Short mmCIF file of C-alpha atoms in Angstrom, two decimals:
data_model
loop_
_atom_site.label_atom_id
_atom_site.label_comp_id
_atom_site.label_asym_id
_atom_site.label_seq_id
_atom_site.Cartn_x
_atom_site.Cartn_y
_atom_site.Cartn_z
CA MET A 1 0.00 0.01 -0.02
CA ASP A 2 1.40 3.35 -0.96
CA ILE A 3 1.60 5.97 1.59
CA GLU A 4 0.33 9.36 0.27
CA LYS A 5 2.76 12.19 0.43
CA THR A 6 2.22 15.32 2.31
CA PRO A 7 2.13 18.64 0.50
CA GLU A 8 5.45 19.46 2.08
CA GLN A 9 7.04 16.22 0.86
CA LYS A 10 5.64 16.86 -2.64
CA LYS A 11 7.05 20.32 -2.74
CA TYR A 12 10.40 19.25 -1.48
CA GLU A 13 10.56 16.54 -4.26
CA GLU A 14 9.63 19.21 -6.82
CA GLU A 15 12.41 21.57 -5.60
CA LEU A 16 14.94 18.71 -5.78
CA ALA A 17 13.90 17.89 -9.36
CA GLU A 18 14.17 21.56 -10.36
CA LYS A 19 17.68 21.80 -8.81
CA ALA A 20 18.66 18.63 -10.59
CA LYS A 21 18.23 20.35 -13.97
CA THR A 22 21.44 22.27 -13.51
CA VAL A 23 23.54 19.13 -12.85
CA ILE A 24 25.40 17.84 -16.00
CA ARG A 25 27.93 15.13 -16.44
CA GLY A 26 30.96 14.57 -18.67
CA ASP A 27 34.73 14.53 -18.64
CA ASP A 28 34.80 18.28 -19.48
CA VAL A 29 32.65 19.27 -16.53
CA ILE A 30 33.63 21.16 -13.33
CA HIS A 31 30.89 20.95 -10.62
CA LEU A 32 29.86 23.53 -8.08
CA ASN A 33 28.08 22.68 -4.87
CA TYR A 34 26.70 26.02 -3.45
CA LEU A 35 24.26 27.77 -1.13
CA LYS A 36 22.06 30.77 -1.90
CA PRO A 37 22.55 33.63 -1.25
CA LEU A 38 26.29 33.10 -1.08
CA ILE A 39 26.39 32.45 -4.76
CA ASP A 40 23.99 34.22 -7.09
CA GLU A 41 22.99 33.66 -10.73
CA GLN A 42 25.51 36.35 -12.03
CA THR A 43 28.37 34.55 -10.36
CA LEU A 44 27.28 31.25 -11.97
CA ARG A 45 27.23 32.88 -15.36
CA GLU A 46 30.61 34.45 -15.01
CA LEU A 47 32.07 31.08 -13.94
CA LYS A 48 30.48 29.45 -16.99
CA GLU A 49 31.98 31.99 -19.33
CA GLU A 50 35.44 31.66 -17.72
CA LEU A 51 35.44 27.91 -17.84
CA SER A 52 34.29 27.83 -21.38
CA THR A 53 37.55 29.71 -22.42
CA VAL A 54 39.34 26.36 -21.78
CA ASN A 55 36.46 24.11 -23.02
CA LEU A 56 35.05 23.22 -19.67
CA ARG A 57 31.32 23.17 -18.74
CA LEU A 58 29.92 24.08 -15.39
CA SER A 59 27.49 21.85 -13.48
CA SER A 60 25.87 23.30 -10.41
CA TRP A 61 23.81 22.21 -7.45
CA ASP A 62 22.12 24.48 -4.98
CA ASP A 63 22.32 22.72 -1.57
CA THR A 64 20.11 25.22 0.20
CA ASN A 65 17.44 23.33 2.45
CA VAL A 66 18.63 19.95 1.33
CA ILE A 67 18.21 17.41 3.99
CA LYS A 68 21.25 15.17 4.70
CA ALA A 69 23.35 13.65 7.39
CA SER A 70 25.60 16.12 9.25
CA LEU A 71 29.25 15.75 8.95
CA GLU A 72 29.71 19.54 8.70
CA ASP A 73 32.92 19.83 10.68
CA PHE A 74 34.66 17.39 8.35
CA SER A 75 33.25 18.27 4.95
CA LEU A 76 32.80 21.18 2.59
CA GLN A 77 29.37 22.74 2.04
CA VAL A 78 30.45 25.11 -0.71
CA TYR A 79 32.96 23.63 -3.08
CA LEU A 80 34.19 23.27 -6.63
CA VAL A 81 34.79 19.69 -7.85
CA VAL A 82 37.54 18.82 -10.35
CA GLY A 83 36.59 15.45 -11.87
CA ASN A 84 39.11 12.61 -12.17
CA PRO A 85 39.76 13.02 -16.02
CA ILE A 86 40.65 16.76 -15.45
CA THR A 87 42.71 15.99 -12.38
CA ILE A 88 44.74 13.40 -14.05
CA GLU A 89 45.47 15.70 -17.02
CA ILE A 90 46.46 18.65 -14.64
CA LEU A 91 48.86 16.34 -12.73
CA LYS A 92 50.62 15.34 -15.98
CA THR A 93 51.46 19.06 -16.69
CA ILE A 94 51.82 20.72 -13.30
CA GLY A 95 52.71 24.48 -13.79
CA LEU A 96 51.96 24.39 -17.65
CA ASN A 97 48.28 23.87 -17.73
CA SER A 98 45.96 26.70 -18.72
CA VAL A 99 42.94 24.71 -17.47
CA TRP A 100 44.36 24.63 -14.07
CA GLU A 101 44.93 28.40 -14.16
CA VAL A 102 41.23 28.93 -14.99
CA ILE A 103 40.17 26.57 -12.17
CA LYS A 104 42.36 28.37 -9.59
CA TYR A 105 40.90 31.81 -10.53
CA SER A 106 37.44 30.26 -10.34
CA ILE A 107 38.15 29.15 -6.82
CA VAL A 108 39.48 32.55 -5.85
CA LYS A 109 36.44 34.15 -7.34
CA LEU A 110 34.13 31.98 -5.27
CA HIS A 111 36.28 32.67 -2.15
CA SER A 112 36.02 36.36 -2.65
CA LYS A 113 32.29 36.16 -3.36
CA ILE A 114 31.67 34.28 -0.10
CA PHE A 115 33.98 35.96 2.36
CA ASN A 116 34.08 39.56 1.00
CA SER A 117 30.32 40.00 0.75
CA THR A 118 28.74 43.08 2.33
CA SER A 119 25.32 41.25 2.79
CA PRO A 120 24.62 40.70 6.46
CA LYS A 121 22.93 37.40 5.57
CA SER A 122 25.85 36.24 3.49
CA GLN A 123 28.22 37.25 6.13
CA GLU A 124 26.43 35.22 8.75
CA ILE A 125 26.13 32.15 6.48
CA SER A 126 29.76 32.30 5.54
CA LYS A 127 30.79 32.00 9.23
CA GLN A 128 28.91 28.74 9.45
CA ILE A 129 30.17 26.90 6.45
CA ASN A 130 33.37 25.30 5.16
CA PHE A 131 34.43 26.46 1.56
CA GLY A 132 37.07 24.87 -0.64
CA PHE A 133 37.52 22.56 -3.56
CA ARG A 134 37.66 18.82 -4.11
CA MET A 135 39.88 16.86 -6.64
CA ASP A 136 38.75 13.35 -7.74
CA LEU A 137 41.62 11.01 -8.57
CA ASP A 138 39.39 8.00 -9.33
CA ASP A 139 36.16 6.55 -8.19
CA GLN A 140 37.58 5.72 -4.84
CA ASN A 141 39.90 8.56 -3.99
CA SER A 142 39.12 12.09 -3.56
CA PHE A 143 40.76 15.03 -1.87
CA GLU A 144 38.98 17.92 -0.10
CA PHE A 145 40.84 21.14 0.57
CA LYS A 146 39.34 23.65 2.93
CA LEU A 147 40.10 27.40 2.39
CA ASP A 148 39.51 29.73 5.28
CA GLY A 149 38.10 33.19 4.83
CA ASP A 150 41.20 35.16 5.88
CA PHE A 151 43.45 34.35 2.97
CA GLU A 152 44.60 36.99 0.55
CA GLU A 153 44.19 36.18 -3.25
CA GLU A 154 47.99 35.93 -3.92
CA VAL A 155 48.32 33.51 -0.90
CA ILE A 156 45.28 31.46 -1.99
CA LEU A 157 46.70 30.95 -5.47
CA LYS A 158 50.06 29.51 -4.02
CA ILE A 159 48.08 27.39 -1.44
CA ILE A 160 45.91 25.95 -4.31
CA ASP A 161 48.95 25.08 -6.24
CA LYS A 162 50.39 23.18 -3.35
CA SER A 163 47.34 21.00 -3.39
CA LEU A 164 48.66 19.37 -6.60
CA ASP A 165 51.79 18.20 -4.85
CA PHE A 166 49.68 17.02 -1.99
CA VAL A 167 47.35 14.91 -4.28
CA GLU A 168 50.34 13.48 -6.16
CA LYS A 169 52.12 12.52 -2.98
CA HIS A 170 49.20 10.85 -1.29
CA SER A 171 47.95 9.21 -4.47
CA LYS A 172 51.25 7.24 -4.56
CA GLN A 173 51.08 6.46 -0.85
CA ASN A 174 47.48 5.63 -0.56
CA THR A 175 46.42 1.93 -1.34
CA THR A 176 43.28 1.80 0.66
CA VAL A 177 39.73 2.97 -0.24
CA SER A 178 37.90 5.29 2.06
CA GLN A 179 34.23 6.09 2.29
CA PHE A 180 35.20 9.72 2.86
CA PRO A 181 37.23 12.10 0.66
CA LEU A 182 40.69 12.86 2.21
CA TYR A 183 39.82 16.12 4.13
CA SER A 184 42.67 18.67 4.47
CA THR A 185 43.19 22.03 6.03
CA TYR A 186 46.02 24.44 5.50
CA ASP A 187 48.54 24.72 8.31
CA LYS A 188 49.75 28.36 8.19
CA THR A 189 52.48 27.66 10.77
CA GLU A 190 54.06 24.76 8.72
CA ASN A 191 53.01 26.26 5.42
CA ARG A 192 51.55 22.98 4.17
CA TRP A 193 48.26 21.03 3.69
CA LYS A 194 47.51 18.83 6.58
CA LYS A 195 45.20 15.82 6.26
CA HIS A 196 42.55 14.72 8.89
CA ASP A 197 41.34 11.31 9.70
CA ILE A 198 37.52 11.85 9.53
CA ILE A 199 36.76 8.51 11.33
CA GLU A 200 39.07 9.34 14.10
CA GLU A 201 37.76 12.86 14.46
CA ILE A 202 34.17 11.54 14.62
CA LYS A 203 35.20 9.09 17.43
CA LYS A 204 36.75 11.93 19.36
CA GLN A 205 33.57 13.97 19.19
CA GLN A 206 31.46 11.06 20.23
CA LYS A 207 33.73 10.56 23.29
CA LYS A 208 33.10 14.21 24.29
CA LYS A 209 29.45 13.79 24.28
#
């Protein structure tokens, strides 16, 4: 016997279906997971135009009001995803890749949009979310890099570049498959990306409860 859906459930499903229309797939796709009002339609258009200059397409998903399990301390809520075909090509030509340059400036653009906003509502939301980017090496291995709000543009560009060395290094070391992306934050004191064991971090939180 089918259970009749409530008006709220129907509305929620309709909203998800509408959001799904902006999701596209392909080896030439960069995906953006975002929240309104942090990222507006104008920013999305600008990103699409910039990525198109290196023959990339933008896929996007508005994560506002989407119900999901909470791992917010150890995951990104607003982030750009570089799929594995693009990641592999970038790693082959580190420092000589125009695609990587456009992706870097797209990340910087998003960072500025989120953390330099003058809107009180956006400022409040930006304090509660993790922003960054994700690089997929293959179907089982992904790397998430969190970027704090107090980085200057010139510093961000250098930090993003260091993520390539990090991915290359850990891709050679890693022989196990994890259910979570390898989550990393930037250690300003040591001037390097630092990985976090999400499972261990969750266990620590549970012990404190």
